[in-house]
mmCIF file of C-alpha atoms and ligand atoms in Angstrom:
data_model
loop_
_atom_site.group_PDB
_atom_site.id
_atom_site.type_symbol
_atom_site.label_atom_id
_atom_site.label_comp_id
_atom_site.label_asym_id
_atom_site.label_seq_id
_atom_site.Cartn_x
_atom_site.Cartn_y
_atom_site.Cartn_z
ATOM 1 C CA UNK A 1 41.489 74.576 -50.160
ATOM 2 C CA UNK A 2 38.941 76.140 -52.239
ATOM 3 C CA UNK A 3 38.629 73.942 -55.030
ATOM 4 C CA UNK A 4 39.071 76.653 -57.548
ATOM 5 C CA UNK A 5 41.243 79.496 -55.933
ATOM 6 C CA UNK A 6 43.422 76.947 -53.937
ATOM 7 C CA UNK A 7 42.673 79.843 -51.189
ATOM 8 C CA UNK A 8 42.571 77.712 -47.648
ATOM 9 C CA UNK A 9 39.398 77.892 -46.549
ATOM 10 C CA UNK A 10 39.938 79.551 -42.900
ATOM 11 C CA UNK A 11 42.850 78.586 -40.119
ATOM 12 C CA UNK A 12 42.447 75.291 -39.532
ATOM 13 C CA UNK A 13 43.082 74.540 -43.126
ATOM 14 C CA UNK A 14 45.784 77.013 -43.743
ATOM 15 C CA UNK A 15 47.879 76.594 -40.666
ATOM 16 C CA UNK A 16 46.868 72.591 -39.432
ATOM 17 C CA UNK A 17 49.806 71.350 -38.481
ATOM 18 C CA UNK A 18 50.506 74.268 -36.024
ATOM 19 C CA UNK A 19 47.319 73.545 -34.423
ATOM 20 C CA UNK A 20 45.881 71.168 -31.845
ATOM 21 C CA UNK A 21 43.572 69.110 -33.821
ATOM 22 C CA UNK A 22 43.698 66.084 -35.935
ATOM 23 C CA UNK A 23 42.051 64.323 -38.589
ATOM 24 C CA UNK A 24 39.188 63.359 -37.049
ATOM 25 C CA UNK A 25 38.778 67.209 -35.817
ATOM 26 C CA UNK A 26 34.871 68.695 -37.809
ATOM 27 C CA UNK A 27 36.035 71.534 -38.853
ATOM 28 C CA UNK A 28 33.350 74.600 -38.105
ATOM 29 C CA UNK A 29 34.804 77.304 -41.039
ATOM 30 C CA UNK A 30 33.212 80.138 -42.089
ATOM 31 C CA UNK A 31 36.661 80.596 -44.410
ATOM 32 C CA UNK A 32 37.814 83.630 -41.169
ATOM 33 C CA UNK A 33 41.575 84.441 -41.539
ATOM 34 C CA UNK A 34 43.933 85.082 -44.341
ATOM 35 C CA UNK A 35 42.335 89.251 -43.730
ATOM 36 C CA UNK A 36 44.034 92.276 -44.998
ATOM 37 C CA UNK A 37 47.607 93.801 -44.172
ATOM 38 C CA UNK A 38 47.144 97.178 -45.559
ATOM 39 C CA UNK A 39 50.320 99.672 -45.458
ATOM 40 C CA UNK A 40 49.394 102.641 -43.751
ATOM 41 C CA UNK A 41 52.434 105.090 -45.524
ATOM 42 C CA UNK A 42 50.269 108.049 -43.545
ATOM 43 C CA UNK A 43 51.193 106.399 -40.317
ATOM 44 C CA UNK A 44 54.463 105.526 -41.020
ATOM 45 C CA UNK A 45 55.825 109.378 -41.970
ATOM 46 C CA UNK A 46 54.379 109.796 -37.898
ATOM 47 C CA UNK A 47 57.569 108.100 -37.423
ATOM 48 C CA UNK A 48 59.520 108.671 -40.666
ATOM 49 C CA UNK A 49 63.603 107.057 -40.354
ATOM 50 C CA UNK A 50 62.260 104.991 -43.634
ATOM 51 C CA UNK A 51 59.965 102.528 -41.105
ATOM 52 C CA UNK A 52 57.025 101.165 -42.732
ATOM 53 C CA UNK A 53 53.198 100.980 -40.661
ATOM 54 C CA UNK A 54 50.346 98.443 -41.621
ATOM 55 C CA UNK A 55 46.938 97.928 -40.273
ATOM 56 C CA UNK A 56 45.238 93.977 -40.266
ATOM 57 C CA UNK A 57 42.286 94.647 -41.123
ATOM 58 C CA UNK A 58 40.384 91.763 -38.668
ATOM 59 C CA UNK A 59 36.528 93.262 -39.556
ATOM 60 C CA UNK A 60 37.454 91.165 -42.950
ATOM 61 C CA UNK A 61 36.745 88.750 -41.198
ATOM 62 C CA UNK A 62 33.019 86.097 -41.343
ATOM 63 C CA UNK A 63 31.314 88.256 -38.063
ATOM 64 C CA UNK A 64 33.315 91.615 -38.988
ATOM 65 C CA UNK A 65 35.970 90.352 -35.836
ATOM 66 C CA UNK A 66 39.324 88.188 -34.734
ATOM 67 C CA UNK A 67 37.416 86.554 -32.321
ATOM 68 C CA UNK A 68 36.876 84.136 -35.354
ATOM 69 C CA UNK A 69 39.973 83.231 -35.392
ATOM 70 C CA UNK A 70 39.148 81.449 -32.111
ATOM 71 C CA UNK A 71 35.836 80.220 -32.433
ATOM 72 C CA UNK A 72 36.360 78.267 -35.454
ATOM 73 C CA UNK A 73 38.867 76.210 -33.349
ATOM 74 C CA UNK A 74 37.477 76.273 -30.258
ATOM 75 C CA UNK A 75 33.572 74.938 -31.545
ATOM 76 C CA UNK A 76 35.085 72.148 -33.915
ATOM 77 C CA UNK A 77 37.103 71.111 -30.618
ATOM 78 C CA UNK A 78 34.427 71.428 -28.958
ATOM 79 C CA UNK A 79 32.450 69.693 -31.785
ATOM 80 C CA UNK A 80 34.671 66.871 -31.632
ATOM 81 C CA UNK A 81 34.171 66.135 -27.480
ATOM 82 C CA UNK A 82 30.349 65.794 -28.089
ATOM 83 C CA UNK A 83 29.900 68.751 -27.158
ATOM 84 C CA UNK A 84 26.108 69.499 -28.132
ATOM 85 C CA UNK A 85 25.983 74.133 -26.363
ATOM 86 C CA UNK A 86 28.215 76.439 -26.250
ATOM 87 C CA UNK A 87 28.393 79.414 -23.896
ATOM 88 C CA UNK A 88 29.736 82.474 -23.452
ATOM 89 C CA UNK A 89 30.154 86.349 -21.544
ATOM 90 C CA UNK A 90 30.986 88.636 -23.946
ATOM 91 C CA UNK A 91 31.197 92.446 -25.056
ATOM 92 C CA UNK A 92 29.904 92.080 -28.491
ATOM 93 C CA UNK A 93 31.966 90.401 -30.061
ATOM 94 C CA UNK A 94 32.851 87.052 -29.524
ATOM 95 C CA UNK A 95 28.755 86.784 -29.091
ATOM 96 C CA UNK A 96 28.528 87.052 -32.582
ATOM 97 C CA UNK A 97 31.112 85.509 -33.586
ATOM 98 C CA UNK A 98 30.286 82.166 -31.075
ATOM 99 C CA UNK A 99 26.724 82.532 -32.204
ATOM 100 C CA UNK A 100 27.044 82.643 -35.461
ATOM 101 C CA UNK A 101 29.709 79.036 -35.597
ATOM 102 C CA UNK A 102 27.276 77.460 -33.805
ATOM 103 C CA UNK A 103 24.323 77.585 -36.233
ATOM 104 C CA UNK A 104 27.345 76.443 -38.299
ATOM 105 C CA UNK A 105 27.742 73.187 -36.080
ATOM 106 C CA UNK A 106 23.920 72.927 -35.819
ATOM 107 C CA UNK A 107 24.459 73.689 -31.550
ATOM 108 C CA UNK A 108 22.459 75.352 -29.381
ATOM 109 C CA UNK A 109 24.102 77.808 -27.909
ATOM 110 C CA UNK A 110 23.324 80.841 -25.045
ATOM 111 C CA UNK A 111 24.916 84.709 -24.487
ATOM 112 C CA UNK A 112 25.546 86.308 -21.668
ATOM 113 C CA UNK A 113 26.091 90.763 -22.173
ATOM 114 C CA UNK A 114 25.957 93.418 -19.751
ATOM 115 C CA UNK A 115 22.785 95.115 -20.171
ATOM 116 C CA UNK A 116 22.127 97.754 -22.188
ATOM 117 C CA UNK A 117 26.082 98.196 -22.737
ATOM 118 C CA UNK A 118 26.526 95.899 -26.274
ATOM 119 C CA UNK A 119 26.245 97.791 -29.547
ATOM 120 C CA UNK A 120 23.490 97.109 -31.562
ATOM 121 C CA UNK A 121 24.866 95.591 -34.758
ATOM 122 C CA UNK A 122 26.778 93.019 -31.567
ATOM 123 C CA UNK A 123 23.443 92.106 -30.355
ATOM 124 C CA UNK A 124 21.660 92.079 -34.460
ATOM 125 C CA UNK A 125 24.101 89.236 -34.434
ATOM 126 C CA UNK A 126 23.946 87.838 -31.418
ATOM 127 C CA UNK A 127 20.149 86.734 -32.829
ATOM 128 C CA UNK A 128 19.810 86.946 -36.739
ATOM 129 C CA UNK A 129 22.442 83.568 -35.623
ATOM 130 C CA UNK A 130 20.076 82.609 -33.045
ATOM 131 C CA UNK A 131 21.869 82.260 -30.059
ATOM 132 C CA UNK A 132 19.736 82.753 -26.978
ATOM 133 C CA UNK A 133 20.468 86.729 -25.757
ATOM 134 C CA UNK A 134 20.706 86.648 -21.913
ATOM 135 C CA UNK A 135 21.007 90.687 -21.060
ATOM 136 C CA UNK A 136 22.683 90.508 -16.463
ATOM 137 C CA UNK A 137 23.001 93.572 -15.055
ATOM 138 C CA UNK A 138 26.439 93.833 -14.612
ATOM 139 C CA UNK A 139 29.434 94.643 -16.674
ATOM 140 C CA UNK A 140 31.037 92.101 -18.561
ATOM 141 C CA UNK A 141 32.984 90.647 -15.653
ATOM 142 C CA UNK A 142 29.950 89.931 -13.998
ATOM 143 C CA UNK A 143 28.658 88.263 -16.680
ATOM 144 C CA UNK A 144 32.463 85.226 -17.180
ATOM 145 C CA UNK A 145 31.704 85.180 -13.634
ATOM 146 C CA UNK A 146 28.963 83.051 -14.375
ATOM 147 C CA UNK A 147 30.083 81.727 -16.926
ATOM 148 C CA UNK A 148 33.019 79.995 -15.023
ATOM 149 C CA UNK A 149 30.481 79.373 -12.539
ATOM 150 C CA UNK A 150 28.258 77.341 -14.918
ATOM 151 C CA UNK A 151 31.836 75.665 -16.280
ATOM 152 C CA UNK A 152 32.048 73.709 -13.169
ATOM 153 C CA UNK A 153 28.058 72.940 -13.260
ATOM 154 C CA UNK A 154 26.919 71.935 -16.876
ATOM 155 C CA UNK A 155 27.657 70.321 -20.154
ATOM 156 C CA UNK A 156 28.017 72.941 -22.496
ATOM 157 C CA UNK A 157 31.268 74.627 -24.008
ATOM 158 C CA UNK A 158 32.842 77.868 -22.343
ATOM 159 C CA UNK A 159 33.822 79.362 -25.495
ATOM 160 C CA UNK A 160 35.521 82.968 -23.887
ATOM 161 C CA UNK A 161 39.326 83.137 -24.172
ATOM 162 C CA UNK A 162 39.152 80.618 -20.910
ATOM 163 C CA UNK A 163 38.828 78.132 -23.270
ATOM 164 C CA UNK A 164 42.931 77.835 -24.112
ATOM 165 C CA UNK A 165 41.389 76.469 -27.804
ATOM 166 C CA UNK A 166 40.633 79.695 -28.768
ATOM 167 C CA UNK A 167 44.234 81.201 -28.158
ATOM 168 C CA UNK A 168 45.418 78.818 -30.344
ATOM 169 C CA UNK A 169 43.095 79.707 -32.888
ATOM 170 C CA UNK A 170 43.463 83.342 -32.265
ATOM 171 C CA UNK A 171 47.469 82.889 -32.430
ATOM 172 C CA UNK A 172 47.528 82.292 -36.747
ATOM 173 C CA UNK A 173 46.637 85.850 -37.510
ATOM 174 C CA UNK A 174 50.948 86.680 -36.203
ATOM 175 C CA UNK A 175 51.099 83.811 -38.524
ATOM 176 C CA UNK A 176 50.368 85.613 -41.065
ATOM 177 C CA UNK A 177 51.676 88.863 -40.593
ATOM 178 C CA UNK A 178 54.646 87.051 -40.716
ATOM 179 C CA UNK A 179 54.231 85.473 -44.034
ATOM 180 C CA UNK A 180 53.086 88.500 -45.765
ATOM 181 C CA UNK A 181 55.980 90.253 -44.418
ATOM 182 C CA UNK A 182 58.355 87.736 -44.567
ATOM 183 C CA UNK A 183 59.368 88.509 -40.377
ATOM 184 C CA UNK A 184 58.089 89.062 -37.535
ATOM 185 C CA UNK A 185 57.652 93.093 -37.252
ATOM 186 C CA UNK A 186 59.571 94.996 -34.481
ATOM 187 C CA UNK A 187 56.738 96.453 -33.107
ATOM 188 C CA UNK A 188 53.113 94.236 -32.956
ATOM 189 C CA UNK A 189 50.431 97.329 -31.345
ATOM 190 C CA UNK A 190 46.711 95.917 -30.249
ATOM 191 C CA UNK A 191 44.167 96.739 -27.922
ATOM 192 C CA UNK A 192 44.060 95.011 -24.941
ATOM 193 C CA UNK A 193 40.578 93.972 -22.724
ATOM 194 C CA UNK A 194 40.088 90.615 -21.836
ATOM 195 C CA UNK A 195 44.254 90.406 -22.395
ATOM 196 C CA UNK A 196 43.240 86.714 -24.585
ATOM 197 C CA UNK A 197 44.716 88.418 -28.130
ATOM 198 C CA UNK A 198 47.995 89.990 -26.589
ATOM 199 C CA UNK A 199 48.090 86.760 -25.014
ATOM 200 C CA UNK A 200 47.549 85.319 -28.311
ATOM 201 C CA UNK A 201 50.047 87.080 -30.861
ATOM 202 C CA UNK A 202 52.896 86.832 -28.389
ATOM 203 C CA UNK A 203 51.991 83.044 -28.700
ATOM 204 C CA UNK A 204 52.184 82.872 -32.341
ATOM 205 C CA UNK A 205 55.836 85.397 -32.332
ATOM 206 C CA UNK A 206 57.418 82.557 -30.646
ATOM 207 C CA UNK A 207 56.046 79.382 -32.487
ATOM 208 C CA UNK A 208 56.654 80.721 -35.767
ATOM 209 C CA UNK A 209 60.738 82.368 -33.904
ATOM 210 C CA UNK A 210 61.176 78.921 -32.383
ATOM 211 C CA UNK A 211 60.564 77.347 -35.875
ATOM 212 C CA UNK A 212 62.854 79.966 -37.374
ATOM 213 C CA UNK A 213 60.427 81.229 -39.616
ATOM 214 C CA UNK A 214 61.164 85.245 -38.356
ATOM 215 C CA UNK A 215 64.442 86.492 -37.105
ATOM 216 C CA UNK A 216 62.901 88.011 -33.962
ATOM 217 C CA UNK A 217 59.800 88.612 -32.098
ATOM 218 C CA UNK A 218 58.366 92.174 -31.761
ATOM 219 C CA UNK A 219 58.457 94.287 -28.578
ATOM 220 C CA UNK A 220 53.994 93.919 -27.838
ATOM 221 C CA UNK A 221 52.462 96.866 -27.429
ATOM 222 C CA UNK A 222 48.659 97.271 -26.135
ATOM 223 C CA UNK A 223 46.869 100.200 -25.326
ATOM 224 C CA UNK A 224 43.143 100.202 -22.713
ATOM 225 C CA UNK A 225 41.308 102.558 -22.337
ATOM 226 C CA UNK A 226 41.622 105.217 -20.102
ATOM 227 C CA UNK A 227 38.683 104.304 -18.218
ATOM 228 C CA UNK A 228 38.961 100.429 -18.193
ATOM 229 C CA UNK A 229 43.232 100.101 -17.548
ATOM 230 C CA UNK A 230 43.167 96.905 -14.806
ATOM 231 C CA UNK A 231 46.678 95.225 -16.750
ATOM 232 C CA UNK A 232 47.767 99.645 -17.088
ATOM 233 C CA UNK A 233 47.069 100.911 -13.240
ATOM 234 C CA UNK A 234 47.885 97.046 -11.703
ATOM 235 C CA UNK A 235 44.488 97.388 -9.894
ATOM 236 C CA UNK A 236 40.872 95.595 -10.663
ATOM 237 C CA UNK A 237 38.870 98.501 -11.770
ATOM 238 C CA UNK A 238 35.733 97.807 -10.260
ATOM 239 C CA UNK A 239 33.294 99.603 -12.460
ATOM 240 C CA UNK A 240 34.987 100.421 -15.815
ATOM 241 C CA UNK A 241 34.029 103.125 -18.143
ATOM 242 C CA UNK A 242 34.490 103.621 -22.337
ATOM 243 C CA UNK A 243 32.956 104.251 -24.968
ATOM 244 C CA UNK A 244 34.788 101.624 -26.584
ATOM 245 C CA UNK A 245 32.403 98.892 -25.345
ATOM 246 C CA UNK A 246 34.275 96.019 -26.449
ATOM 247 C CA UNK A 247 37.503 96.860 -23.917
ATOM 248 C CA UNK A 248 34.852 97.840 -21.592
ATOM 249 C CA UNK A 249 36.594 95.489 -18.991
ATOM 250 C CA UNK A 250 37.801 96.392 -15.333
ATOM 251 C CA UNK A 251 39.508 92.151 -14.730
ATOM 252 C CA UNK A 252 40.719 90.844 -17.371
ATOM 253 C CA UNK A 253 41.189 86.784 -18.227
ATOM 254 C CA UNK A 254 44.612 87.243 -19.021
ATOM 255 C CA UNK A 255 46.005 89.882 -17.247
ATOM 256 C CA UNK A 256 48.375 87.796 -15.915
ATOM 257 C CA UNK A 257 49.280 85.652 -19.404
ATOM 258 C CA UNK A 258 49.655 89.126 -20.863
ATOM 259 C CA UNK A 259 51.738 90.594 -18.351
ATOM 260 C CA UNK A 260 53.957 87.753 -19.046
ATOM 261 C CA UNK A 261 53.875 88.820 -22.813
ATOM 262 C CA UNK A 262 54.428 92.369 -22.368
ATOM 263 C CA UNK A 263 57.969 91.517 -20.097
ATOM 264 C CA UNK A 264 58.956 89.172 -21.989
ATOM 265 C CA UNK A 265 58.909 91.313 -25.552
ATOM 266 C CA UNK A 266 60.394 93.712 -23.912
ATOM 267 C CA UNK A 267 57.176 95.663 -24.799
ATOM 268 C CA UNK A 268 54.774 97.535 -22.625
ATOM 269 C CA UNK A 269 50.774 98.764 -21.795
ATOM 270 C CA UNK A 270 49.904 101.812 -21.870
ATOM 271 C CA UNK A 271 46.815 103.770 -21.866
ATOM 272 C CA UNK A 272 44.352 106.313 -24.468
ATOM 273 C CA UNK A 273 41.410 108.496 -23.882
ATOM 274 C CA UNK A 274 37.735 107.919 -25.228
ATOM 275 C CA UNK A 275 38.202 111.758 -27.274
ATOM 276 C CA UNK A 276 42.107 109.721 -28.928
ATOM 277 C CA UNK A 277 39.890 106.407 -29.469
ATOM 278 C CA UNK A 278 37.474 108.563 -31.513
ATOM 279 C CA UNK A 279 39.754 110.708 -33.628
ATOM 280 C CA UNK A 280 41.794 108.109 -34.568
ATOM 281 C CA UNK A 281 38.433 106.551 -35.769
ATOM 282 C CA UNK A 282 37.192 109.356 -38.129
ATOM 283 C CA UNK A 283 41.196 109.950 -38.809
ATOM 284 C CA UNK A 284 41.357 106.474 -39.777
ATOM 285 C CA UNK A 285 38.602 106.349 -41.790
ATOM 286 C CA UNK A 286 38.875 109.482 -43.640
ATOM 287 C CA UNK A 287 43.002 109.212 -44.794
ATOM 288 C CA UNK A 288 42.916 105.271 -45.349
ATOM 289 C CA UNK A 289 39.372 103.915 -46.078
ATOM 290 C CA UNK A 290 39.492 101.517 -43.617
ATOM 291 C CA UNK A 291 36.407 101.351 -41.012
ATOM 292 C CA UNK A 292 37.458 100.172 -38.132
ATOM 293 C CA UNK A 293 34.921 100.420 -34.430
ATOM 294 C CA UNK A 294 35.958 102.000 -31.498
ATOM 295 C CA UNK A 295 38.198 99.284 -29.204
ATOM 296 C CA UNK A 296 40.171 98.797 -32.772
ATOM 297 C CA UNK A 297 40.701 102.062 -32.644
ATOM 298 C CA UNK A 298 43.401 101.801 -29.607
ATOM 299 C CA UNK A 299 45.509 100.792 -31.941
ATOM 300 C CA UNK A 300 45.783 103.747 -33.639
ATOM 301 C CA UNK A 301 44.924 106.071 -31.082
ATOM 302 C CA UNK A 302 47.762 104.515 -29.219
ATOM 303 C CA UNK A 303 50.456 104.280 -32.281
ATOM 304 C CA UNK A 304 49.982 108.125 -32.696
ATOM 305 C CA UNK A 305 50.164 108.661 -28.802
ATOM 306 C CA UNK A 306 54.074 106.910 -28.977
ATOM 307 C CA UNK A 307 55.012 108.813 -32.237
ATOM 308 C CA UNK A 308 54.503 112.487 -30.357
ATOM 309 C CA UNK A 309 58.248 111.997 -28.197
ATOM 310 C CA UNK A 310 56.354 115.191 -26.113
ATOM 311 C CA UNK A 311 53.184 112.106 -25.071
ATOM 312 C CA UNK A 312 54.962 109.184 -25.371
ATOM 313 C CA UNK A 313 55.913 107.156 -22.106
ATOM 314 C CA UNK A 314 59.998 107.026 -21.427
ATOM 315 C CA UNK A 315 59.125 103.027 -22.485
ATOM 316 C CA UNK A 316 57.281 103.121 -24.968
ATOM 317 C CA UNK A 317 59.518 100.719 -27.598
ATOM 318 C CA UNK A 318 58.387 103.332 -30.051
ATOM 319 C CA UNK A 319 61.390 105.423 -28.230
ATOM 320 C CA UNK A 320 63.700 102.605 -29.862
ATOM 321 C CA UNK A 321 62.214 102.142 -33.264
ATOM 322 C CA UNK A 322 65.319 100.567 -35.229
ATOM 323 C CA UNK A 323 65.037 103.091 -39.066
ATOM 324 C CA UNK A 324 63.431 101.056 -41.945
ATOM 325 C CA UNK A 325 60.896 99.070 -39.643
ATOM 326 C CA UNK A 326 58.132 97.077 -39.407
ATOM 327 C CA UNK A 327 55.213 98.720 -36.472
ATOM 328 C CA UNK A 328 51.972 96.173 -37.132
ATOM 329 C CA UNK A 329 48.649 97.373 -35.972
ATOM 330 C CA UNK A 330 46.014 95.202 -34.884
ATOM 331 C CA UNK A 331 42.363 96.498 -36.027
ATOM 332 C CA UNK A 332 40.393 94.282 -34.334
ATOM 333 C CA UNK A 333 36.138 94.644 -35.860
ATOM 334 C CA UNK A 334 34.487 96.230 -38.016
ATOM 335 C CA UNK A 335 33.271 100.073 -37.790
ATOM 336 C CA UNK A 336 29.839 98.822 -38.997
ATOM 337 C CA UNK A 337 29.340 96.225 -35.112
ATOM 338 C CA UNK A 338 28.492 100.011 -33.351
ATOM 339 C CA UNK A 339 27.259 102.718 -36.581
ATOM 340 C CA UNK A 340 25.778 104.452 -33.535
ATOM 341 C CA UNK A 341 29.406 105.448 -32.463
ATOM 342 C CA UNK A 342 29.966 107.099 -35.512
ATOM 343 C CA UNK A 343 26.304 109.368 -35.825
ATOM 344 C CA UNK A 344 26.088 110.357 -32.093
ATOM 345 C CA UNK A 345 29.187 112.618 -33.706
ATOM 346 C CA UNK A 346 28.142 112.856 -37.423
ATOM 347 C CA UNK A 347 26.613 116.310 -38.348
ATOM 348 C CA UNK A 348 23.119 116.109 -40.029
ATOM 349 C CA UNK A 349 23.864 115.756 -44.460
ATOM 350 C CA UNK A 350 23.677 118.907 -45.827
ATOM 351 C CA UNK A 351 20.136 119.093 -47.871
ATOM 352 C CA UNK A 352 19.107 119.744 -51.521
ATOM 353 C CA UNK A 353 15.822 120.826 -53.648
ATOM 354 C CA UNK A 354 16.059 117.451 -55.960
ATOM 355 C CA UNK A 355 18.094 119.462 -59.106
ATOM 356 C CA UNK A 356 21.446 119.970 -60.087
ATOM 357 C CA UNK A 357 22.121 124.125 -59.116
ATOM 358 C CA UNK A 358 20.959 122.995 -56.050
ATOM 359 C CA UNK A 359 22.927 120.576 -55.391
ATOM 360 C CA UNK A 360 26.555 122.641 -57.021
ATOM 361 C CA UNK A 361 25.333 125.188 -55.013
ATOM 362 C CA UNK A 362 27.013 123.150 -51.663
ATOM 363 C CA UNK A 363 29.406 122.062 -53.356
ATOM 364 C CA UNK A 364 31.173 125.257 -53.661
HETATM 365 N N1 LIG B 401 38.681 94.667 -29.875
HETATM 366 C C1 LIG B 401 37.742 93.707 -30.297
HETATM 367 C C2 LIG B 401 36.548 94.744 -30.757
HETATM 368 C C3 LIG B 401 36.696 93.527 -29.119
HETATM 369 O O1 LIG B 401 35.528 92.777 -29.021
HETATM 370 C C4 LIG B 401 37.730 92.856 -27.567
HETATM 371 C C5 LIG B 401 36.942 91.202 -27.044
HETATM 372 C C6 LIG B 401 39.142 93.459 -27.870
HETATM 373 C C7 LIG B 401 39.354 94.624 -29.169
HETATM 374 C C8 LIG B 401 39.628 93.174 -27.262
HETATM 375 O O2 LIG B 401 40.732 91.751 -26.440
HETATM 376 O O3 LIG B 401 39.998 90.528 -24.803
HETATM 377 O O4 LIG B 401 41.059 89.665 -26.077
HETATM 378 O O5 LIG B 401 41.936 91.565 -25.346
HETATM 379 N N2 LIG B 401 36.412 91.778 -27.180
HETATM 380 C C9 LIG B 401 35.686 91.011 -26.177
HETATM 381 C C10 LIG B 401 34.115 89.448 -26.628
HETATM 382 C C11 LIG B 401 35.908 90.672 -24.746
HETATM 383 O O6 LIG B 401 33.540 89.282 -25.619
HETATM 384 O O7 LIG B 401 33.971 90.363 -27.694
HETATM 385 P P1 LIG B 401 40.786 91.059 -25.878
#
């Protein structure tokens, strides 16, 4: 606990009893978790029936994405096991988080990134936190394959979500949502890339159900970008393409676990186009004041798609949403990570002379 505010100093502190740590675990934390759950009345109005829609804004984590929840656990346990260096493949957020927590733990960190496909803010994070940044001529899946090879041959700790400690940390987001709403939502919506997060949320909700801290588990509804949708199409996508670079993944590591989460929860996997993603990102910022990165906006794009009876698939859980249900959408990362995605589609600023009349003319 923070001695002055009584606020937990991170997810290990907040949920210690539900995580695989002991008193001997050195807690490497940046105060992650306890992120805002923001109600969107405007999204709620799209489904009506007294339903409420909440945005779990994971961009408020210390490095600007949900990855910090899993990273505090993975790095703390790696430190406990004596690791001196970390490695990961990434579309940008995992590498930013790994680099930061490695710095905090005085460990070395190497990150393998698909060359030319990482948002500038995320690369800047890897550099400034002191990681060794290695660009690979290939996509995320290629990078992860190299990491898997390195895992077999060396003593570095892999902190991708193939490391189960990552998912343990990430499940705390589900705990927080139930703790705040008093029960699990009817539906939980999130973007799907490497498929670790949907797996982790499902684990968290199930654990809380077993502990009777929630009366139900939600239908898990995942959205992939249309050009990078292996789970939706049920086949590996050799050359995934989407402007939402964080979820540009063609062969997710947690594919099977994600499918299990979807089936067991009575959920679904669906797709949204890049145009729908960008429209949702802009809508969210301009209507709710919440700036999420493009991959995160897939949640909102998906919700908007499914709220429209003409566009949703028959299997969409939103078709049977009971009255006065809660729906939660995870916004996985902060919009500031990828400003080019916004500036590329924004007009030039209006120009005025440095006097009142000139400005008023533009405002009228
Ligand atoms: N949203 C953002 C902003 C992400 O960075 C990621 C994954 C996802 C959604 C998808 O989550 O992989 O658990 O299904 N980013 C990883 C990375 C792949 O390397 O940063 P997932």
